[in-house]
Amino acid sequence: FDVPSQWPSNIATGPFKFVAGIFPASAGTYTLLPDVLGLGEDWESVRSYMNKALYQASAVPLLLKAKDAIEKENTCTELDKRVNMMGFSEAGYATIAISHAIDMLDDDYMHTYTGVGGAPIQLSSVQMTDSIVRMHAGTFPLPQYLVRLGNGYSSTNSDVANTDKGQDMISEEYLDPVDKNKDVREWVKAGLSYEEMVPYMPKPPSGLFTDLLNPSFLNMILNSNNAGNFDPCNSEFMTDDVDLLCEAIVDQDMNDTLSSFEYPVVICHSPEDEIITYSNVPNTTLNNNLIMIEDLPFIGNIVKPSGNHIESGGQCTFGFILAFVAPPETSDIRSILPVDDPDGTCGGEADGTDPTTTSSPTSPGSDITTAGTLATSSSDVDGGASG
């Protein structure tokens, strides 16, 4: 899977990731591209999926290191604590996780713009149910998605509740330690692309894509769905043989976390998204901080997400980029805000001139305080890392 540290070969494997990195930097913000290997380190080039600690541990140390390095290397420059966070698909999920981690720092960081696009916000309920039920019926367009998700919840992460408890998401048949062709973990370690995974997967007519799954887990989801309950881990069909697996997945659900944010979050999601169901979008009427992108002044007149996952990914990324050029009079929800009176200890006292206050990250002879962007734009479809 692509990760930013594999520059330059993989950073621009998709236009979304390339633009998401280059444009904020060109707009004058410091731009961080979190890596997503292991838990913040390169561990055999294997990375997990839909585990909030993975994204948090990749991004927050990078932010703190950048802040520390700038302050030590140039006493006239400091990184402003106003941050933009944006991402699509997997990276939309990562945006929520990283934003929450920055909040937990409790260090006066201010979120000027947070954009969540096409994300599996309700991972443990509507997203899991929709994707697996359709995979079982053979109608989900990206069954390889199950490989990445299943690998992440099959004793490959030490910090989730079901690790080494005999309740892996992938079936024992496809966690075969002897036959690498029937071990999902080995497919991921080998870095197989979505296309390269297909020959190893069970599929019609000899089997079903969902044969990859722990049978007890699959039955819980199917039975719950048939009963009209789209939250299987909180249904009567959840049994003791999958309770820890359910606990692990529910712990990674982002619906409650997103709804708890006390700053504006812009949501961009196409009603026609065939990979990440639109049902993931929370009820924005219950939290005035949650705003659909089409309802924003200025930007909402230009961006109205529609089409499939890839098509809407381009639209949402473009919409998030517009936040960097939105005129001040259009909305308070913008990526770049004027710098508020830096204290100016560099520019003038030594030579008798007045210190300069500036909003420019490049003006010489002044304290430089620049806003920041954590760009996490990616797509599940192309297998891209948060970039």
Short mmCIF file of C-alpha atoms in Angstrom, two decimals:
data_model
loop_
_atom_site.label_atom_id
_atom_site.label_comp_id
_atom_site.label_asym_id
_atom_site.label_seq_id
_atom_site.Cartn_x
_atom_site.Cartn_y
_atom_site.Cartn_z
CA PHE A 1 0.00 0.00 0.00
CA ASP A 2 1.25 3.45 -0.82
CA VAL A 3 2.74 5.58 1.94
CA PRO A 4 4.32 9.04 1.84
CA SER A 5 7.71 7.82 3.07
CA GLN A 6 8.18 5.98 -0.22
CA TRP A 7 8.80 9.29 -1.99
CA PRO A 8 8.85 9.90 -4.89
CA SER A 9 7.44 6.71 -6.32
CA ASN A 10 4.23 6.51 -4.34
CA ILE A 11 3.39 9.99 -3.13
CA ALA A 12 1.74 10.92 -6.41
CA THR A 13 0.17 7.61 -7.36
CA GLY A 14 -3.21 9.34 -7.36
CA PRO A 15 -4.09 12.96 -8.18
CA PHE A 16 -6.01 13.40 -4.93
CA LYS A 17 -2.95 12.70 -2.80
CA PHE A 18 -0.64 14.78 -4.94
CA VAL A 19 -2.91 17.83 -4.97
CA ALA A 20 -3.75 17.47 -1.28
CA GLY A 21 -0.09 17.78 -0.43
CA ILE A 22 1.06 20.39 -2.94
CA PHE A 23 -1.80 22.88 -2.79
CA PRO A 24 -1.83 23.59 0.97
CA ALA A 25 1.94 23.98 0.93
CA SER A 26 1.67 26.37 -2.02
CA ALA A 27 -0.96 28.36 -0.11
CA GLY A 28 1.61 29.18 2.55
CA THR A 29 0.81 26.68 5.27
CA TYR A 30 3.12 24.07 6.68
CA THR A 31 1.85 20.78 5.35
CA LEU A 32 2.33 17.40 7.00
CA LEU A 33 1.72 14.09 5.25
CA PRO A 34 1.41 11.45 7.99
CA ASP A 35 2.89 8.07 7.25
CA VAL A 36 0.77 5.06 8.13
CA LEU A 37 3.19 2.19 8.46
CA GLY A 38 2.83 0.20 11.66
CA LEU A 39 2.06 2.54 14.52
CA GLY A 40 4.13 5.47 13.41
CA GLU A 41 7.16 3.50 12.29
CA ASP A 42 8.22 1.37 9.34
CA TRP A 43 7.52 -2.19 10.39
CA GLU A 44 8.29 -4.53 7.50
CA SER A 45 6.40 -2.12 5.20
CA VAL A 46 3.10 -3.45 6.53
CA ARG A 47 0.34 -1.12 7.57
CA SER A 48 -3.02 -1.71 9.13
CA TYR A 49 -6.43 -0.27 8.32
CA MET A 50 -9.29 1.42 10.17
CA ASN A 51 -7.47 1.50 13.49
CA LYS A 52 -7.60 5.00 14.97
CA ALA A 53 -4.35 4.58 16.93
CA LEU A 54 -2.52 3.89 13.67
CA TYR A 55 -3.43 7.29 12.25
CA GLN A 56 -3.05 9.16 15.52
CA ALA A 57 0.40 7.76 16.22
CA SER A 58 1.47 8.57 12.67
CA ALA A 59 0.36 12.20 12.70
CA VAL A 60 0.64 13.68 16.18
CA PRO A 61 4.36 12.94 16.74
CA LEU A 62 5.03 14.42 13.29
CA LEU A 63 3.21 17.61 14.26
CA LEU A 64 5.04 17.91 17.58
CA LYS A 65 8.41 17.14 15.99
CA ALA A 66 7.87 19.78 13.31
CA LYS A 67 6.92 22.34 15.94
CA ASP A 68 9.96 21.53 18.06
CA ALA A 69 12.37 21.51 15.13
CA ILE A 70 11.20 24.88 13.81
CA GLU A 71 11.45 26.53 17.21
CA LYS A 72 14.96 25.17 17.84
CA GLU A 73 16.37 25.89 14.41
CA ASN A 74 14.99 29.41 13.96
CA THR A 75 14.16 31.50 16.98
CA CYS A 76 12.28 33.95 14.75
CA THR A 77 9.80 31.33 13.58
CA GLU A 78 7.15 29.31 15.29
CA LEU A 79 4.34 27.15 14.03
CA ASP A 80 0.92 28.57 14.64
CA LYS A 81 -1.47 26.31 16.53
CA ARG A 82 -4.24 26.68 14.00
CA VAL A 83 -4.61 23.49 12.02
CA ASN A 84 -6.55 22.33 8.97
CA MET A 85 -7.37 18.68 8.65
CA MET A 86 -8.88 17.08 5.60
CA GLY A 87 -9.16 13.69 3.99
CA PHE A 88 -11.32 11.49 1.80
CA SER A 89 -12.34 7.85 2.26
CA GLU A 90 -9.88 6.10 4.58
CA ALA A 91 -8.25 9.46 5.14
CA GLY A 92 -11.62 10.96 6.07
CA TYR A 93 -11.72 8.42 8.86
CA ALA A 94 -8.12 9.31 9.74
CA THR A 95 -9.05 13.00 9.83
CA ILE A 96 -11.53 12.36 12.63
CA ALA A 97 -9.06 10.20 14.56
CA ILE A 98 -6.20 12.70 14.27
CA SER A 99 -8.40 15.68 15.11
CA HIS A 100 -9.47 13.91 18.28
CA ALA A 101 -5.86 13.13 19.17
CA ILE A 102 -4.89 16.79 18.74
CA ASP A 103 -7.78 17.74 21.01
CA MET A 104 -6.48 15.33 23.63
CA LEU A 105 -3.14 17.16 23.65
CA ASP A 106 -5.06 19.95 25.41
CA ASP A 107 -2.49 22.46 24.16
CA ASP A 108 -4.67 25.23 22.69
CA TYR A 109 -4.68 23.95 19.12
CA MET A 110 -7.44 25.57 17.07
CA HIS A 111 -9.17 23.75 14.22
CA THR A 112 -9.78 26.31 11.49
CA TYR A 113 -11.07 23.80 8.95
CA THR A 114 -11.83 20.10 9.26
CA GLY A 115 -13.00 18.30 6.12
CA VAL A 116 -14.29 14.72 6.25
CA GLY A 117 -15.10 13.20 2.87
CA GLY A 118 -16.56 9.83 1.88
CA ALA A 119 -15.59 8.31 5.22
CA PRO A 120 -16.75 5.11 7.01
CA ILE A 121 -17.78 7.15 10.04
CA GLN A 122 -20.17 4.51 11.34
CA LEU A 123 -17.72 1.67 10.77
CA SER A 124 -19.17 -0.84 13.25
CA SER A 125 -22.78 -0.48 12.16
CA VAL A 126 -24.05 0.72 8.79
CA GLN A 127 -20.72 0.50 6.92
CA MET A 128 -19.87 -2.99 8.10
CA THR A 129 -23.41 -4.23 7.52
CA ASP A 130 -23.81 -2.67 4.08
CA SER A 131 -20.48 -3.82 2.68
CA ILE A 132 -20.56 -7.37 4.04
CA VAL A 133 -24.20 -8.05 3.16
CA ARG A 134 -23.55 -6.91 -0.40
CA MET A 135 -20.31 -8.91 -0.59
CA HIS A 136 -22.24 -11.99 0.46
CA ALA A 137 -24.74 -11.32 -2.33
CA GLY A 138 -21.93 -10.70 -4.83
CA THR A 139 -22.98 -7.09 -5.50
CA PHE A 140 -20.28 -5.11 -3.67
CA PRO A 141 -17.88 -3.66 -6.28
CA LEU A 142 -14.71 -3.91 -4.18
CA PRO A 143 -14.62 -7.18 -2.22
CA GLN A 144 -10.86 -6.75 -1.70
CA TYR A 145 -11.84 -4.11 0.86
CA LEU A 146 -12.62 -7.04 3.14
CA VAL A 147 -9.00 -8.22 2.98
CA ARG A 148 -7.67 -4.95 4.36
CA LEU A 149 -10.38 -4.62 7.00
CA GLY A 150 -10.14 -8.27 8.03
CA ASN A 151 -6.37 -8.18 8.30
CA GLY A 152 -6.60 -5.23 10.67
CA TYR A 153 -8.79 -7.21 13.05
CA SER A 154 -7.04 -10.56 12.92
CA SER A 155 -4.43 -10.33 15.68
CA THR A 156 -2.23 -7.95 13.71
CA ASN A 157 -2.69 -4.98 16.05
CA SER A 158 -1.64 -5.30 19.66
CA ASP A 159 -3.96 -2.56 20.87
CA VAL A 160 -7.37 -3.99 19.91
CA ALA A 161 -9.58 -6.10 22.16
CA ASN A 162 -9.69 -9.30 20.11
CA THR A 163 -5.95 -9.74 19.44
CA ASP A 164 -4.82 -13.30 20.21
CA LYS A 165 -8.20 -14.13 21.76
CA GLY A 166 -9.34 -16.61 19.13
CA GLN A 167 -11.84 -14.15 17.65
CA ASP A 168 -10.19 -12.96 14.45
CA MET A 169 -12.33 -11.37 11.74
CA ILE A 170 -10.80 -13.57 9.03
CA SER A 171 -11.68 -17.25 9.06
CA GLU A 172 -9.12 -19.84 10.13
CA GLU A 173 -9.06 -21.15 6.57
CA TYR A 174 -7.60 -17.87 5.35
CA LEU A 175 -5.16 -17.44 8.22
CA ASP A 176 -3.21 -20.57 7.29
CA PRO A 177 0.35 -20.22 8.68
CA VAL A 178 1.58 -22.99 6.37
CA ASP A 179 0.10 -21.91 3.03
CA LYS A 180 0.88 -18.26 2.26
CA ASN A 181 -1.61 -18.33 -0.59
CA LYS A 182 -4.35 -18.82 2.00
CA ASP A 183 -3.12 -16.37 4.61
CA VAL A 184 -4.55 -12.86 4.33
CA ARG A 185 -1.77 -11.54 6.54
CA GLU A 186 0.82 -12.71 4.02
CA TRP A 187 -1.03 -11.00 1.16
CA VAL A 188 -0.81 -7.74 3.05
CA LYS A 189 2.84 -8.24 3.99
CA ALA A 190 3.61 -8.89 0.34
CA GLY A 191 2.02 -5.54 -0.50
CA LEU A 192 -0.40 -7.02 -3.02
CA SER A 193 -2.55 -4.50 -4.84
CA TYR A 194 -6.29 -4.94 -4.95
CA GLU A 195 -5.98 -6.47 -8.41
CA GLU A 196 -3.26 -8.88 -7.30
CA MET A 197 -5.37 -10.13 -4.37
CA VAL A 198 -8.24 -11.35 -6.53
CA PRO A 199 -6.72 -14.70 -7.66
CA TYR A 200 -6.22 -15.74 -4.02
CA MET A 201 -9.72 -14.82 -2.83
CA PRO A 202 -12.68 -17.20 -2.62
CA LYS A 203 -15.27 -16.20 -5.21
CA PRO A 204 -18.13 -17.52 -7.33
CA PRO A 205 -18.79 -20.01 -8.70
CA SER A 206 -16.72 -22.16 -6.34
CA GLY A 207 -17.27 -20.02 -3.25
CA LEU A 208 -18.23 -16.61 -1.91
CA PHE A 209 -16.13 -13.56 -1.10
CA THR A 210 -17.45 -13.73 2.44
CA ASP A 211 -15.87 -17.17 2.90
CA LEU A 212 -12.92 -15.04 4.05
CA LEU A 213 -14.82 -14.18 7.22
CA ASN A 214 -15.10 -15.83 10.60
CA PRO A 215 -18.39 -17.77 10.14
CA SER A 216 -19.80 -16.69 13.50
CA PHE A 217 -19.11 -13.06 12.71
CA LEU A 218 -20.67 -13.35 9.26
CA ASN A 219 -23.79 -15.04 10.61
CA MET A 220 -24.23 -12.30 13.21
CA ILE A 221 -24.19 -9.62 10.51
CA LEU A 222 -26.51 -11.47 8.13
CA ASN A 223 -29.03 -12.37 10.85
CA SER A 224 -29.02 -8.86 12.25
CA ASN A 225 -29.51 -7.36 8.81
CA ASN A 226 -32.41 -9.73 8.08
CA ALA A 227 -34.03 -8.55 11.32
CA GLY A 228 -33.69 -4.93 10.22
CA ASN A 229 -30.94 -4.13 12.71
CA PHE A 230 -27.94 -2.45 11.09
CA ASP A 231 -25.90 -2.37 14.30
CA PRO A 232 -25.05 -6.09 14.60
CA CYS A 233 -22.61 -5.80 17.50
CA ASN A 234 -25.42 -4.31 19.57
CA SER A 235 -28.04 -6.81 18.53
CA GLU A 236 -29.49 -10.00 19.96
CA PHE A 237 -27.37 -11.91 17.42
CA MET A 238 -24.05 -10.97 19.02
CA THR A 239 -22.74 -14.06 20.80
CA ASP A 240 -19.88 -14.77 23.18
CA ASP A 241 -17.70 -16.18 20.41
CA VAL A 242 -17.50 -12.77 18.72
CA ASP A 243 -17.93 -10.41 21.68
CA LEU A 244 -14.28 -9.32 21.77
CA LEU A 245 -14.17 -8.92 18.00
CA CYS A 246 -17.24 -6.72 18.28
CA GLU A 247 -15.63 -4.75 21.09
CA ALA A 248 -12.58 -4.12 18.92
CA ILE A 249 -14.65 -2.82 16.00
CA VAL A 250 -17.00 -0.71 18.10
CA ASP A 251 -13.97 0.90 19.73
CA GLN A 252 -12.89 2.11 16.28
CA ASP A 253 -16.26 3.56 15.31
CA MET A 254 -16.08 7.33 14.75
CA ASN A 255 -19.72 8.40 14.94
CA ASP A 256 -19.71 9.44 18.61
CA THR A 257 -16.25 11.00 18.31
CA LEU A 258 -17.27 13.15 15.35
CA SER A 259 -20.48 14.21 17.04
CA SER A 260 -18.54 15.35 20.10
CA PHE A 261 -16.40 17.90 18.24
CA GLU A 262 -17.00 21.47 19.38
CA TYR A 263 -15.71 23.12 16.20
CA PRO A 264 -17.03 23.12 12.62
CA VAL A 265 -16.60 19.94 10.60
CA VAL A 266 -17.41 19.99 6.89
CA ILE A 267 -18.78 16.68 5.59
CA CYS A 268 -18.65 15.79 1.91
CA HIS A 269 -20.30 12.56 0.77
CA SER A 270 -22.07 11.52 -2.40
CA PRO A 271 -25.52 9.92 -2.03
CA GLU A 272 -24.48 7.59 -4.88
CA ASP A 273 -21.26 6.37 -3.26
CA GLU A 274 -21.12 2.63 -3.97
CA ILE A 275 -18.23 1.81 -1.62
CA ILE A 276 -18.83 3.88 1.54
CA THR A 277 -22.59 4.09 1.94
CA TYR A 278 -24.15 7.53 2.41
CA SER A 279 -25.79 6.13 5.54
CA ASN A 280 -22.47 6.83 7.28
CA VAL A 281 -23.33 10.54 7.32
CA PRO A 282 -24.52 11.44 10.83
CA ASN A 283 -27.64 13.44 11.55
CA THR A 284 -26.26 16.96 11.20
CA THR A 285 -29.39 18.49 12.71
CA LEU A 286 -28.29 17.16 16.10
CA ASN A 287 -24.99 19.08 16.07
CA ASN A 288 -24.69 22.55 14.56
CA ASN A 289 -20.94 22.02 14.16
CA LEU A 290 -21.51 19.36 11.50
CA ILE A 291 -22.04 21.02 8.13
CA MET A 292 -22.58 19.45 4.72
CA ILE A 293 -20.24 20.98 2.14
CA GLU A 294 -23.14 21.84 -0.15
CA ASP A 295 -24.55 24.05 2.62
CA LEU A 296 -21.41 26.19 2.96
CA PRO A 297 -21.44 29.76 1.67
CA PHE A 298 -19.33 30.20 -1.48
CA ILE A 299 -18.02 26.62 -1.61
CA GLY A 300 -21.51 25.10 -1.53
CA ASN A 301 -22.41 26.99 -4.68
CA ILE A 302 -19.62 25.18 -6.51
CA VAL A 303 -19.42 21.71 -4.95
CA LYS A 304 -22.40 19.38 -4.75
CA PRO A 305 -20.97 15.86 -4.38
CA SER A 306 -22.45 13.18 -6.61
CA GLY A 307 -21.47 10.06 -8.49
CA ASN A 308 -19.47 7.06 -7.37
CA HIS A 309 -16.67 6.89 -4.82
CA ILE A 310 -13.89 7.96 -7.17
CA GLU A 311 -15.91 10.71 -8.83
CA SER A 312 -17.03 12.18 -5.53
CA GLY A 313 -13.49 11.88 -4.22
CA GLY A 314 -12.35 14.38 -6.83
CA GLN A 315 -15.25 16.69 -6.05
CA CYS A 316 -14.69 16.59 -2.29
CA THR A 317 -10.95 17.12 -2.61
CA PHE A 318 -11.60 20.12 -4.83
CA GLY A 319 -14.14 21.43 -2.33
CA PHE A 320 -11.69 21.13 0.54
CA ILE A 321 -9.02 22.93 -1.49
CA LEU A 322 -11.43 25.80 -2.14
CA ALA A 323 -11.36 26.46 1.60
CA PHE A 324 -7.86 27.88 1.08
CA VAL A 325 -9.08 30.55 -1.31
CA ALA A 326 -12.53 31.30 0.11
CA PRO A 327 -12.88 35.09 0.50
CA PRO A 328 -12.98 36.25 4.13
CA GLU A 329 -16.40 37.81 3.70
CA THR A 330 -18.02 34.55 2.58
CA SER A 331 -17.65 32.43 5.69
CA ASP A 332 -15.81 31.98 8.96
CA ILE A 333 -15.17 28.38 7.95
CA ARG A 334 -11.97 28.83 5.96
CA SER A 335 -8.58 27.18 5.96
CA ILE A 336 -6.43 30.27 6.36
CA LEU A 337 -7.14 32.99 8.89
CA PRO A 338 -5.07 36.15 9.54
CA VAL A 339 -2.33 35.82 12.12
CA ASP A 340 -3.34 37.55 15.34
CA ASP A 341 -0.65 39.95 16.51
CA PRO A 342 2.53 37.85 16.80
CA ASP A 343 4.60 39.31 19.59
CA GLY A 344 7.41 40.42 17.25
CA THR A 345 10.57 39.67 19.19
CA CYS A 346 12.82 39.28 16.14
CA GLY A 347 12.45 42.17 13.81
CA GLY A 348 13.29 45.37 15.55
CA GLU A 349 14.54 45.52 19.07
CA ALA A 350 18.16 44.77 18.24
CA ASP A 351 18.43 47.42 15.54
CA GLY A 352 16.08 50.01 16.99
CA THR A 353 13.25 49.51 14.50
CA ASP A 354 9.73 48.45 15.37
CA PRO A 355 9.06 44.73 15.29
CA THR A 356 6.82 43.67 12.43
CA THR A 357 3.55 41.84 12.73
CA THR A 358 2.77 39.71 9.71
CA SER A 359 0.40 37.09 8.45
CA SER A 360 2.85 35.98 5.79
CA PRO A 361 4.86 32.82 6.41
CA THR A 362 7.66 34.16 4.23
CA SER A 363 8.07 37.82 5.22
CA PRO A 364 11.64 38.48 6.40
CA GLY A 365 12.50 40.46 9.49
CA SER A 366 9.51 39.46 11.56
CA ASP A 367 8.15 36.76 13.75
CA ILE A 368 6.75 34.18 11.37
CA THR A 369 3.64 32.40 12.51
CA THR A 370 2.10 30.11 9.94
CA ALA A 371 -1.04 28.02 9.95
CA GLY A 372 -0.77 24.30 9.36
CA THR A 373 -2.40 21.59 7.33
CA LEU A 374 -2.51 17.88 7.95
CA ALA A 375 -3.41 16.55 4.52
CA THR A 376 -4.79 13.04 4.70
CA SER A 377 -6.45 12.73 1.32
CA SER A 378 -6.70 9.22 -0.10
CA SER A 379 -9.09 6.71 -1.55
CA ASP A 380 -9.91 3.18 -0.52
CA VAL A 381 -10.40 2.35 -4.16
CA ASP A 382 -6.78 2.86 -5.18
CA GLY A 383 -5.37 1.43 -1.99
CA GLY A 384 -3.63 4.67 -1.15
CA ALA A 385 -2.30 5.50 2.25
CA SER A 386 -3.26 8.59 4.11
CA GLY A 387 -1.13 11.07 2.35
#
